[in-house]
Coordinates of C-alpha atoms and ligand atoms in Angstrom, one line a residue:
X1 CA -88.4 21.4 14.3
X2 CA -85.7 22.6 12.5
X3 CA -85.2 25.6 14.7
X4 CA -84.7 23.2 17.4
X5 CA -82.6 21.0 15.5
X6 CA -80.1 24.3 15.0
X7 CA -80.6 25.1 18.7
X8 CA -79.1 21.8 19.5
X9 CA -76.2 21.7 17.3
X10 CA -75.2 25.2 18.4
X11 CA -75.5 24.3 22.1
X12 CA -73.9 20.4 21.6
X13 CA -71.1 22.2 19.3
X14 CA -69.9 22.8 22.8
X15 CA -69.5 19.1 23.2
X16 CA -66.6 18.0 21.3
X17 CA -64.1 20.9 23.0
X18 CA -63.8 18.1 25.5
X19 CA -61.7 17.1 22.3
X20 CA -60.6 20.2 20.1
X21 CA -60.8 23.1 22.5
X22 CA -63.6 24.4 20.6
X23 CA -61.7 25.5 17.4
X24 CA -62.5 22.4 16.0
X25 CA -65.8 21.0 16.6
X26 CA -65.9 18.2 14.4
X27 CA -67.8 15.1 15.9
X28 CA -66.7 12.2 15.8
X29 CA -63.7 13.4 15.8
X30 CA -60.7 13.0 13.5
X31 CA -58.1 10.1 13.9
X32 CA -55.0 13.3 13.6
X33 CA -55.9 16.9 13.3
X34 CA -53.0 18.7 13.7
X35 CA -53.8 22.9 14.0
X36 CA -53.0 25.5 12.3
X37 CA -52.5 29.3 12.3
X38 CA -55.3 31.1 10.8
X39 CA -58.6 30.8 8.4
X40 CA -59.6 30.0 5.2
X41 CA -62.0 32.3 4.4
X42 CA -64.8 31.7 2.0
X43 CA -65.7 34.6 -0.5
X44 CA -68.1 34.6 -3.1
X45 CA -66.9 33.4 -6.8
X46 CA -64.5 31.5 -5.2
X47 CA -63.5 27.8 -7.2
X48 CA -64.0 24.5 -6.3
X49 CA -61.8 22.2 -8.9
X50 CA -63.4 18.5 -9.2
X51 CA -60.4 17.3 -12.1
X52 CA -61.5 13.9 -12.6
X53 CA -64.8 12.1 -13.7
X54 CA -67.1 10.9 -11.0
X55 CA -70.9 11.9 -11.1
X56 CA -70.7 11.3 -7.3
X57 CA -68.3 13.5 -6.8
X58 CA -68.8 16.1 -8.6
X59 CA -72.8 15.4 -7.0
X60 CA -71.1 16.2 -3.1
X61 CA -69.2 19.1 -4.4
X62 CA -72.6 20.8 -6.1
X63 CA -74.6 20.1 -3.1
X64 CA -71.5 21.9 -0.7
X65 CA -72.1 24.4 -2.7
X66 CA -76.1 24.2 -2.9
X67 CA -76.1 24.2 0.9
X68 CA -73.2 27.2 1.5
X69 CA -75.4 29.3 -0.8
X70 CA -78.4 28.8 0.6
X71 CA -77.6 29.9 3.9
X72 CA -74.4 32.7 3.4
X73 CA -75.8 33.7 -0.2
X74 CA -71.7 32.8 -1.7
X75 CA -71.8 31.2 -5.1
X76 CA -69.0 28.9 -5.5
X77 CA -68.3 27.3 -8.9
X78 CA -67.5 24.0 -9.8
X79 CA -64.4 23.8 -12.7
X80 CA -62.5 20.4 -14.1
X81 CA -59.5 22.9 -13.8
X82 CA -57.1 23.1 -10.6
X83 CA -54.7 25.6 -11.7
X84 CA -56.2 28.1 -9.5
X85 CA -58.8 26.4 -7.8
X86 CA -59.3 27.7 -4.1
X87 CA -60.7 24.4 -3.0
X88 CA -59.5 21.3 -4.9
X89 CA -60.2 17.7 -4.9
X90 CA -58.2 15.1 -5.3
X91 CA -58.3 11.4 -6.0
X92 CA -55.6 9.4 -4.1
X93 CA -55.9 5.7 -4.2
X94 CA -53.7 5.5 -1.1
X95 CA -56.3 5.9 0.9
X96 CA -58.9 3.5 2.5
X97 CA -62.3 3.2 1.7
X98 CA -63.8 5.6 4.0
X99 CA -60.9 7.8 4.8
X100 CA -60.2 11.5 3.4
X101 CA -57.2 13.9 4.6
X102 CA -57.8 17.7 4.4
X103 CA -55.2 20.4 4.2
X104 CA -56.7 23.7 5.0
X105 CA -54.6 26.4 4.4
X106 CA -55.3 30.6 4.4
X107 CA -54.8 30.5 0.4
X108 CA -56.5 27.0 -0.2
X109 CA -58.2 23.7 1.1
X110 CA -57.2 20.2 -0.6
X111 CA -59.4 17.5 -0.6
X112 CA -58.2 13.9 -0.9
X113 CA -60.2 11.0 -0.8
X114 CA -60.3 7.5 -3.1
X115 CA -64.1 6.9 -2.9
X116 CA -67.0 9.4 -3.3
X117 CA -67.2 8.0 0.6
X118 CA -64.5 9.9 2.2
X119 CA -65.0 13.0 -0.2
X120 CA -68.7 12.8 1.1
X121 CA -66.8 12.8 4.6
X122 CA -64.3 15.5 4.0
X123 CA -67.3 18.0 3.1
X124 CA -69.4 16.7 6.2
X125 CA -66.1 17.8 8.7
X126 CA -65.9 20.9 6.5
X127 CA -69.1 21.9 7.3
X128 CA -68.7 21.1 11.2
X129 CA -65.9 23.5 11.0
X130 CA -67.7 26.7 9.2
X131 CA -69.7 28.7 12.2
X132 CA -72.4 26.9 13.7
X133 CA -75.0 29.1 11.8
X134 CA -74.1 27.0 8.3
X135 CA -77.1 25.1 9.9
X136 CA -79.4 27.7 10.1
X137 CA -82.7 27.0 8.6
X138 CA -83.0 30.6 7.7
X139 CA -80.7 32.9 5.6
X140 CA -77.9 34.3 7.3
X141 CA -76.0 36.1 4.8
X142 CA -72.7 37.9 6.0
X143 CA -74.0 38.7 9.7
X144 CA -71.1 35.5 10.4
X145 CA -68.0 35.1 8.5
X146 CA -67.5 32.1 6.6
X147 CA -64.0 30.5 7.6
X148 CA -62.8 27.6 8.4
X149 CA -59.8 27.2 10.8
X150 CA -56.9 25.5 9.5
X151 CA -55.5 22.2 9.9
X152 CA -54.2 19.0 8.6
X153 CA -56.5 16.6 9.4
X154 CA -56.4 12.9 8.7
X155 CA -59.5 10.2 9.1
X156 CA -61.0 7.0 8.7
X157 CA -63.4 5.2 11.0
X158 CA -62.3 2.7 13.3
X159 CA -65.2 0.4 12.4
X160 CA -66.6 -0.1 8.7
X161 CA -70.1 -0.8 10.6
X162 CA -71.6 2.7 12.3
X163 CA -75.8 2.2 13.0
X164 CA -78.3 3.6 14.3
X165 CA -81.6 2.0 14.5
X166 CA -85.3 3.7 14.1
X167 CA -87.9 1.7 15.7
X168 CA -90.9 3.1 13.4
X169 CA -93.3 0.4 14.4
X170 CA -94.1 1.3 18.0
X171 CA -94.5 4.6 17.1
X172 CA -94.7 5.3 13.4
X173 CA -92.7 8.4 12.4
X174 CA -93.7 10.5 9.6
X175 CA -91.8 10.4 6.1
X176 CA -90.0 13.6 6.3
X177 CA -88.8 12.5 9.8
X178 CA -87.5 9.7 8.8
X179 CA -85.3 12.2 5.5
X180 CA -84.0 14.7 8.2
X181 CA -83.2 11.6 10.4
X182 CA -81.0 10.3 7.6
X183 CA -79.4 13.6 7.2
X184 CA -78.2 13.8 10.7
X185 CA -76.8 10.1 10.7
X186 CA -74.8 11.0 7.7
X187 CA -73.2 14.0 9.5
X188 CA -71.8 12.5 12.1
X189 CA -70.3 9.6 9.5
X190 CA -72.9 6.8 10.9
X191 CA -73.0 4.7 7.3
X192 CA -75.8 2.2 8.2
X193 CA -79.7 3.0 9.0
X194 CA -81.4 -0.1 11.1
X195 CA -84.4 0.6 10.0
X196 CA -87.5 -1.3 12.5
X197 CA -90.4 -1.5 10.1
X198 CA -92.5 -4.2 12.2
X199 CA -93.7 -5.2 15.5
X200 CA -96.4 -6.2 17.6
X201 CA -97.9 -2.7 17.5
X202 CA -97.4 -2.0 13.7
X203 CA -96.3 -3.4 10.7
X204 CA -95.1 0.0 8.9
X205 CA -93.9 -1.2 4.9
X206 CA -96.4 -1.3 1.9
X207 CA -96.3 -5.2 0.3
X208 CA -98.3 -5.1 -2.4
X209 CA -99.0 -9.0 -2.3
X210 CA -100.6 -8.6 1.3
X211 CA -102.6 -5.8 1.2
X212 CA -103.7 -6.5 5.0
X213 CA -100.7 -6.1 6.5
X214 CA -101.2 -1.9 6.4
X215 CA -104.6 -1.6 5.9
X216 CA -105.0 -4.1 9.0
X217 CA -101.6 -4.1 10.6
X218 CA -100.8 -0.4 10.3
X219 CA -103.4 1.0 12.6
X220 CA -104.5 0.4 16.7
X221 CA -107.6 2.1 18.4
X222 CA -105.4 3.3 21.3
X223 CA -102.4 2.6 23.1
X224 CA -101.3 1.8 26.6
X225 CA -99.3 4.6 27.9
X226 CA -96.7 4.7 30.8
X227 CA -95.8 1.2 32.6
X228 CA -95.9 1.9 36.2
X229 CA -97.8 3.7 38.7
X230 CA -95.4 6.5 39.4
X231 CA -93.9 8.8 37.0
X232 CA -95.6 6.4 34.0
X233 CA -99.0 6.0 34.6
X234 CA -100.7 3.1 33.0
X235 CA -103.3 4.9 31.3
X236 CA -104.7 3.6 27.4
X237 CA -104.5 6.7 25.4
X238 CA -107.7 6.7 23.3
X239 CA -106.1 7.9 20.5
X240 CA -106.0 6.0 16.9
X241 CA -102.5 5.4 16.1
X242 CA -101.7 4.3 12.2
X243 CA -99.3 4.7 9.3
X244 CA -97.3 3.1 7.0
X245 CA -94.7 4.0 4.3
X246 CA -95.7 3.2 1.1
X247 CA -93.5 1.5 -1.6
X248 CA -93.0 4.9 -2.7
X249 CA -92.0 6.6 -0.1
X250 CA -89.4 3.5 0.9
X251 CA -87.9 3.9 -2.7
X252 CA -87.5 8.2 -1.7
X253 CA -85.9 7.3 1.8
X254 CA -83.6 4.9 -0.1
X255 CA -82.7 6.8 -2.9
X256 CA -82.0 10.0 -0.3
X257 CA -80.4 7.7 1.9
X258 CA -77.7 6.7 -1.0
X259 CA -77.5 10.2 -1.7
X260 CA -75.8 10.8 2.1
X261 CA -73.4 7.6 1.9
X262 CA -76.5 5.8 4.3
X263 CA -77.2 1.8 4.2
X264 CA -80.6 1.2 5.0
X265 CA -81.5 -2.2 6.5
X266 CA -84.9 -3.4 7.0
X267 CA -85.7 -5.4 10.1
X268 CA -88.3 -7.7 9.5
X269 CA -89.7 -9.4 12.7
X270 CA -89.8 -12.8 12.7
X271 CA -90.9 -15.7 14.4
X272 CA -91.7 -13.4 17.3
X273 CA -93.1 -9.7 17.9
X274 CA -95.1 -10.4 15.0
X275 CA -98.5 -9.9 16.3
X276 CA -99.2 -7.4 13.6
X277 CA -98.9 -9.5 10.7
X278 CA -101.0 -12.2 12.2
X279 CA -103.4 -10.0 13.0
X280 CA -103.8 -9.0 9.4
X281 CA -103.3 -12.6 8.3
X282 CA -104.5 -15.4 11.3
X283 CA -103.5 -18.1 9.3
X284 CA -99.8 -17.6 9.3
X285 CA -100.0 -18.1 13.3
X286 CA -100.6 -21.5 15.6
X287 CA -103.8 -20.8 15.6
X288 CA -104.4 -21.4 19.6
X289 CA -106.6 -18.0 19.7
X290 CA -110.0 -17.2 18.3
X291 CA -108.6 -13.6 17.4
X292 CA -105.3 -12.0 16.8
X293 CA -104.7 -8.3 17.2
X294 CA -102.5 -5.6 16.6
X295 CA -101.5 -5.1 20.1
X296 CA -102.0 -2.0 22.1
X297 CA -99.6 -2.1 25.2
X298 CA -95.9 -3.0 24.8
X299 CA -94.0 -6.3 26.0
X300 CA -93.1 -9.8 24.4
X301 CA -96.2 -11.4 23.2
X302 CA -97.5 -15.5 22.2
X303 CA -98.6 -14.3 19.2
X304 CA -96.3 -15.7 16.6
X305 CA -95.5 -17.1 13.2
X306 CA -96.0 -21.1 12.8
X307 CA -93.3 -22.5 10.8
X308 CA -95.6 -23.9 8.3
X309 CA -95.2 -24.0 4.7
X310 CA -97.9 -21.1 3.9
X311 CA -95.2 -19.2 6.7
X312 CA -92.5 -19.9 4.6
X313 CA -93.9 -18.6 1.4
X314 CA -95.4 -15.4 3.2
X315 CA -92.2 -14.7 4.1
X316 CA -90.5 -15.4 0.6
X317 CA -93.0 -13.3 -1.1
X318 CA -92.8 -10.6 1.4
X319 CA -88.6 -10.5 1.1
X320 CA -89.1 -10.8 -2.3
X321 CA -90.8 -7.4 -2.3
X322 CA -88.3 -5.9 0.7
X323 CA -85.2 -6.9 -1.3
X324 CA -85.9 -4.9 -4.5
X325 CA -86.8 -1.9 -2.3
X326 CA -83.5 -2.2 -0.3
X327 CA -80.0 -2.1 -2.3
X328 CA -77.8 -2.9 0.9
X329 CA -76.9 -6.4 0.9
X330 CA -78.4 -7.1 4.7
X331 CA -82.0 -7.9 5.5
X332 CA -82.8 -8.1 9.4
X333 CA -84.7 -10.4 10.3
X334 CA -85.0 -9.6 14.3
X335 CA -85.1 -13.0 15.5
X336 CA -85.6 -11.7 19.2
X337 CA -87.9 -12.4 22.0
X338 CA -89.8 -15.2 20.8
X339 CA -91.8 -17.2 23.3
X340 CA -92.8 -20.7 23.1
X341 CA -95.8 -20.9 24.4
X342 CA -97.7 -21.1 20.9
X343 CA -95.3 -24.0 19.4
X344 CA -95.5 -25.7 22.6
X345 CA -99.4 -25.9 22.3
X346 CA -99.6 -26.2 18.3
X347 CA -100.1 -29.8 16.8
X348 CA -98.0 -28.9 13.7
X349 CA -95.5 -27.3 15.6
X350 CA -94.9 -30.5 17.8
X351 CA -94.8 -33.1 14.4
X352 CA -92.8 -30.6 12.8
X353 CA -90.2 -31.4 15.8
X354 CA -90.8 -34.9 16.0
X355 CA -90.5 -35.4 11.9
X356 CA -87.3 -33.3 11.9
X357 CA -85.8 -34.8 15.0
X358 CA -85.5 -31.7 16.7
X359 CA -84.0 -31.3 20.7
X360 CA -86.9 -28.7 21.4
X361 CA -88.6 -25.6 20.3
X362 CA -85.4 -23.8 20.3
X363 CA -84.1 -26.0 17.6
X364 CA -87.1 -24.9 15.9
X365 CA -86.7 -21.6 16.2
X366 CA -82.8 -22.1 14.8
X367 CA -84.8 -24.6 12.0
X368 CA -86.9 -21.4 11.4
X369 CA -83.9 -18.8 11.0
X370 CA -82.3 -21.1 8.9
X371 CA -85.1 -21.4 6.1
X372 CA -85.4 -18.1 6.2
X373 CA -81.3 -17.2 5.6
X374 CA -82.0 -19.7 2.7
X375 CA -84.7 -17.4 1.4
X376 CA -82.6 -14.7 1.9
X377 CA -79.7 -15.8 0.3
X378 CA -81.4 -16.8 -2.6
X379 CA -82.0 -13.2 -3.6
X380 CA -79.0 -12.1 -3.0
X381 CA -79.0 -11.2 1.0
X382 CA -77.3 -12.0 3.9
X383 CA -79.4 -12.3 7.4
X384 CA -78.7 -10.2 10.4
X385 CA -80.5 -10.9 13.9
X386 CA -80.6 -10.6 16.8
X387 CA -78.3 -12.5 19.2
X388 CA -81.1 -14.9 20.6
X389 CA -80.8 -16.6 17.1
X390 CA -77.5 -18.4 18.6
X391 CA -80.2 -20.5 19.9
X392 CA -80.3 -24.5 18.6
X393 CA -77.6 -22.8 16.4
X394 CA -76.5 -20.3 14.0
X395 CA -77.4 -20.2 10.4
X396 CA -74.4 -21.0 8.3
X397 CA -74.4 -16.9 6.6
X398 CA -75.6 -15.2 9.6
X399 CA -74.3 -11.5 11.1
X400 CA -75.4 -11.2 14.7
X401 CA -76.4 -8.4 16.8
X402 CA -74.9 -8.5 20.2
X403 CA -77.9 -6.6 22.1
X404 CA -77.8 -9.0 25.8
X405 CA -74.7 -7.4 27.0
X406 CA -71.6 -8.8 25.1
X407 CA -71.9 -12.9 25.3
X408 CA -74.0 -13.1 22.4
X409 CA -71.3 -11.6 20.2
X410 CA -68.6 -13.4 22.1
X411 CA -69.9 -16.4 21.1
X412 CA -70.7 -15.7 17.5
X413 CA -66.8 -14.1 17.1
X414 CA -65.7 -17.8 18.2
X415 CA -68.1 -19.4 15.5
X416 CA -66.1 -17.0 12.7
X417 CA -69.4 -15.0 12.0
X418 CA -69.3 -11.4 11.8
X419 CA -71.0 -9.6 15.0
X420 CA -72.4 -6.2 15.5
X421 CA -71.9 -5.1 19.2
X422 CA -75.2 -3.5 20.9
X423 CA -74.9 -4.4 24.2
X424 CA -78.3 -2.3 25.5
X425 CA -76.8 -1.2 28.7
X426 CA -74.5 1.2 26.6
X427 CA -76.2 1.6 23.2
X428 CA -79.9 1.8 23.8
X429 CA -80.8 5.4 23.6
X430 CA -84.4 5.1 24.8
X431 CA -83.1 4.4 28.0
X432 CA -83.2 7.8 30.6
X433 CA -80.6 9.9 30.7
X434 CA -81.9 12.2 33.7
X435 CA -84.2 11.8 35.9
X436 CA -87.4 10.1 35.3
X437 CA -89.2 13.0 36.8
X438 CA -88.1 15.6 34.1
X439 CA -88.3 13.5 31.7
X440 CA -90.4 12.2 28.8
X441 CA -91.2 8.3 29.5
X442 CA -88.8 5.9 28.4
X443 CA -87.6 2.8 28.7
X444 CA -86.9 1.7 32.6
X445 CA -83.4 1.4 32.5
X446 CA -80.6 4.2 32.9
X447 CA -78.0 5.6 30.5
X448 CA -76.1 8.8 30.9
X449 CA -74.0 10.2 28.1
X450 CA -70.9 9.4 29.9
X451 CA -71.4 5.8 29.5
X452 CA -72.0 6.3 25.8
X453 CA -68.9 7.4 25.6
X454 CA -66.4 5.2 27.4
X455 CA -67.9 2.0 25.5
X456 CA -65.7 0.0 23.8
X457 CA -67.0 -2.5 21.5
X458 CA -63.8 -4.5 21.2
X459 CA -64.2 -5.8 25.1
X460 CA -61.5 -7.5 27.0
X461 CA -63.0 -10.7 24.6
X462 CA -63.0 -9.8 22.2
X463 CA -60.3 -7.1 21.3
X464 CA -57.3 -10.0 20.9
X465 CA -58.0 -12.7 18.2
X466 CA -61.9 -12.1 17.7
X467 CA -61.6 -8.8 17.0
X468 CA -61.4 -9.3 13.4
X469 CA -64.9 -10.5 13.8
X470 CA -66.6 -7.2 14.6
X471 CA -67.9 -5.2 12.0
X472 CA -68.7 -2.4 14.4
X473 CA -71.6 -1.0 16.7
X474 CA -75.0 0.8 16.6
X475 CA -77.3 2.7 18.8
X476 CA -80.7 2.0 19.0
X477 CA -83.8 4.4 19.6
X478 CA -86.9 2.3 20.6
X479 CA -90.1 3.9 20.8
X480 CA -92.6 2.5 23.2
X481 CA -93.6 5.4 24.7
X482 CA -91.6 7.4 22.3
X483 CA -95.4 9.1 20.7
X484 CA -93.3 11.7 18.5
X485 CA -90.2 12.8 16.6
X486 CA -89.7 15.5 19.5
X487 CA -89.6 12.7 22.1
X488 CA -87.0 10.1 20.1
X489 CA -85.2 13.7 19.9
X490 CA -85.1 14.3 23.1
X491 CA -83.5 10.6 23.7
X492 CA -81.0 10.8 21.0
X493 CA -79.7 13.3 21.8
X494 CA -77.2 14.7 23.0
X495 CA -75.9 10.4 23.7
X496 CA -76.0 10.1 20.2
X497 CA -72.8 12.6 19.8
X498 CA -71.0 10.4 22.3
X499 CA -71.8 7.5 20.5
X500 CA -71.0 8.4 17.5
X501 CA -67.4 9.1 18.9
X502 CA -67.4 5.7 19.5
Ligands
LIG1 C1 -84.3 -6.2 21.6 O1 -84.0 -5.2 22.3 N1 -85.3 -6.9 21.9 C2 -83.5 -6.5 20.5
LIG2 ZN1 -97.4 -23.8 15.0

């Protein structure tokens, strides 16, 4: 895996010359980089000078060093003293949150950032600049020389919101996925991890309250493969598919996650694609079937929460669990593809609307998101979903995900909430990207990388006024179909170069 991961990057390193002529393959690339005559050249015993005190800090510049060693065998040393550093850090307040500058010169390299955030950064364009082989799983030693071409080079990213979302419920991926995953987002300066812990298919987080939820919701018999009779066969698998991560393992993801500058946010599905939970726990749906299960092919399905009060404290206790795992002030919540059908049919669902004077079942839905922001709030969160939960209206705290094309976060700019563009036709990266023939199944539509690249989340409507509105964009990898880490590979890349240029 890591072989292939190296293979990649050296092939892909070929990418950003459409930028920087090949001398400087740093992805996504600077806001200025002016070029400069010759290399610094790292030698062993060389000094990296940290003069201030900042456990983070001085945390990025051990593991640059950690990571260089490992791979050329050069020991660098970390001092307080700058005198005669050879690389030196240093704080400068002018600078925005994210930003760093980097002077590389033959005789030195300065670092300048104001948080442990753009030092983090500085490193992570540093290393895009050493050879190729710096992410060589094995040791190289001095069959490359270590330099670094030189530059001034000034960044900061245009958005303060870069995602990417994991769905791990289709498919679940394995733990140490998941890490190198997180690695990779951090070097191409993505700061947030959507992280899709339930579905239909899966429900993929420990909660210690509802034991069910994994030991029932976690597993399926089989699963449906392929959704036509062409290229994708609809064939059912026969192979068990289970897995969950355990509280432990979530605190390890967060606490390597923080490490690499990465936000994680949980998506917790609600009312809809939640046929897992009520699977494990019948009671917190309408009721209208003798049997719930997890479900084995992949689509938008009745099975769904009731917006009951048993619901309501289900959810509480569950987001009481999820918020102490999860620093990041955001919870998802999904929100997305949830059919009526159930409400329609349920005798509590229609009182509930009559009692509340509600228009419809899509004022329940927006009655549903709203208790559910209050739950949030109350321990400190703030709700992100979807962009269906404009629907009946938008709870008063709520972020929304633009994923229908651009409307959605049109709409939600004009209410004054904050929006996170992911139109699918230009961010889902489980779409194809070549031909369905050659490729593993996916997702129906089409994406090529080019497309990636020329979005814009600031549209025509929202680059004026509403601008100020948009916290940024992410990419999404969903995995229906998607049965391993070598498959969501082979979709995220190499789009997920282009979009992280955007
Ligand atoms: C989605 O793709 N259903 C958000
Ligand atoms: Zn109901």
């Amino acid at each position: 895996m890591k072989h292939f991961i190296f293979l990649l990057i050296v092939i892909l390193s070929g990418i950003s010359q459409v930028h920087a002529c090949g001398k400087y393959p740093i992805i996504p690339y600077p806001k200025s980089l002016q070029a400069m005559e010759g290399y610094f050249i790292l030698k062993n015993n060389m000094q990296i000078s940290v003069p201030f005190e900042n456990k983070k800090v001085h945390q990025i510049a051990d593991d640059f060093t950690k990571k260089l060693s490992e791979v050329s065998g050069l020991y660098l040393s970390i001092s307080q003293d700058n005198t005669k550093a050879d690389i030196i850090f240093t704080k400068d307040n002018s600078l925005g949150n994210e930003a760093y500058l980097l002077n590389i010169a033959p005789e030195r390299i300065v670092v300048k950032a104001a948080t442990p955030n753009g030092f983090f950064y500085a490193v992570q364009s540093i290393l895009q600049l050493l050879p190729a082989e710096i992410c060589s799983p094995d040791f190289i030693g001095n069959h490359v020389i270590w330099q670094i071409p030189c530059a001034h080079i000034i960044d900061e990213p245009s958005f303060s919101y870069r995602g990417m979302m994991l769905d791990v419920a289709r498919y679940f991926m394995p733990k140490q996925y998941v890490l190198d995953f997180i690695d990779r987002l951090a070097a191409q300066k993505i700061n947030y991890f959507h992280f899709h812990l339930t579905e239909d298919q899966g429900w993929r987080i420990e909660i210690k309250k509802y034991p069910r939820l994994t030991s029932v919701g976690a597993y399926r018999p089989y699963t449906q493969t392929g959704y036509k009779h062409f290229h994708a066969p609809v064939i059912p698998d026969e192979v068990e598919h289970q897995g969950f991560y355990t509280q432990e393992d979530i605190k390890e993801i967060v606490a390597y996650a923080e490490k690499r500058y990465v936000t994680i946010i949980p998506e917790i599905e609600l009312p809809g694609h939640s046929s897992a939970a009520v699977a494990a726990y019948p009671e917190l749906s309408c009721g209208i079937k003798k049997e719930y299960e997890v479900v084995k092919n992949f689509g938008i399905f009745d099975n769904v929460f009731c917006p009951k009060e048993t619901t309501f404290q289900f959810l509480d206790d569950v987001f009481t669990e999820v918020a102490a795992l999860f620093p990041g002030k955001y919870i998802h919540i999904g929100g997305d593809e949830c059919p009526k059908t159930a409400w329609k049919q349920c005798k509590h669902c229609q009182l509930l609307i009559k009692e509340l004077q509600l228009k419809d079942e899509s004022s329940l839905q927006s009655y549903f998101i709203h208790r559910v922001e209050k739950i949030l709030n109350n321990k400190g969160k703030q709700l992100i979903g979807w962009d269906e939960i404009l629907e009946g209206g938008l709870a008063p705290n709520s972020t929304v995900m633009s994923w229908r094309g651009e409307q959605g976060g049109i709409e939600a700019a004009q209410a004054g909430h904050p929006v996170i563009m992911i139109p699918n036709a230009d961010t889902y990266l489980n779409y194809y990207q070549e031909d369905p023939e050659f490729a593993p199944v996916g997702s129906g539509s089409f994406l090529p990388m080019e497309q990636v690249y020329r979005f814009n989340p600031l549209s025509t409507l929202l680059k004026g006024k509403l601008s100020q509105y948009v916290l940024g964009t992410e990419a999404a990898l969903w995995t229906p179909y998607m049965k391993n880490p070598q498959i969501v590979d082979y979709y995220m890349y190499p789009r997920f170069y282009a979009f992280a240029e955007v």
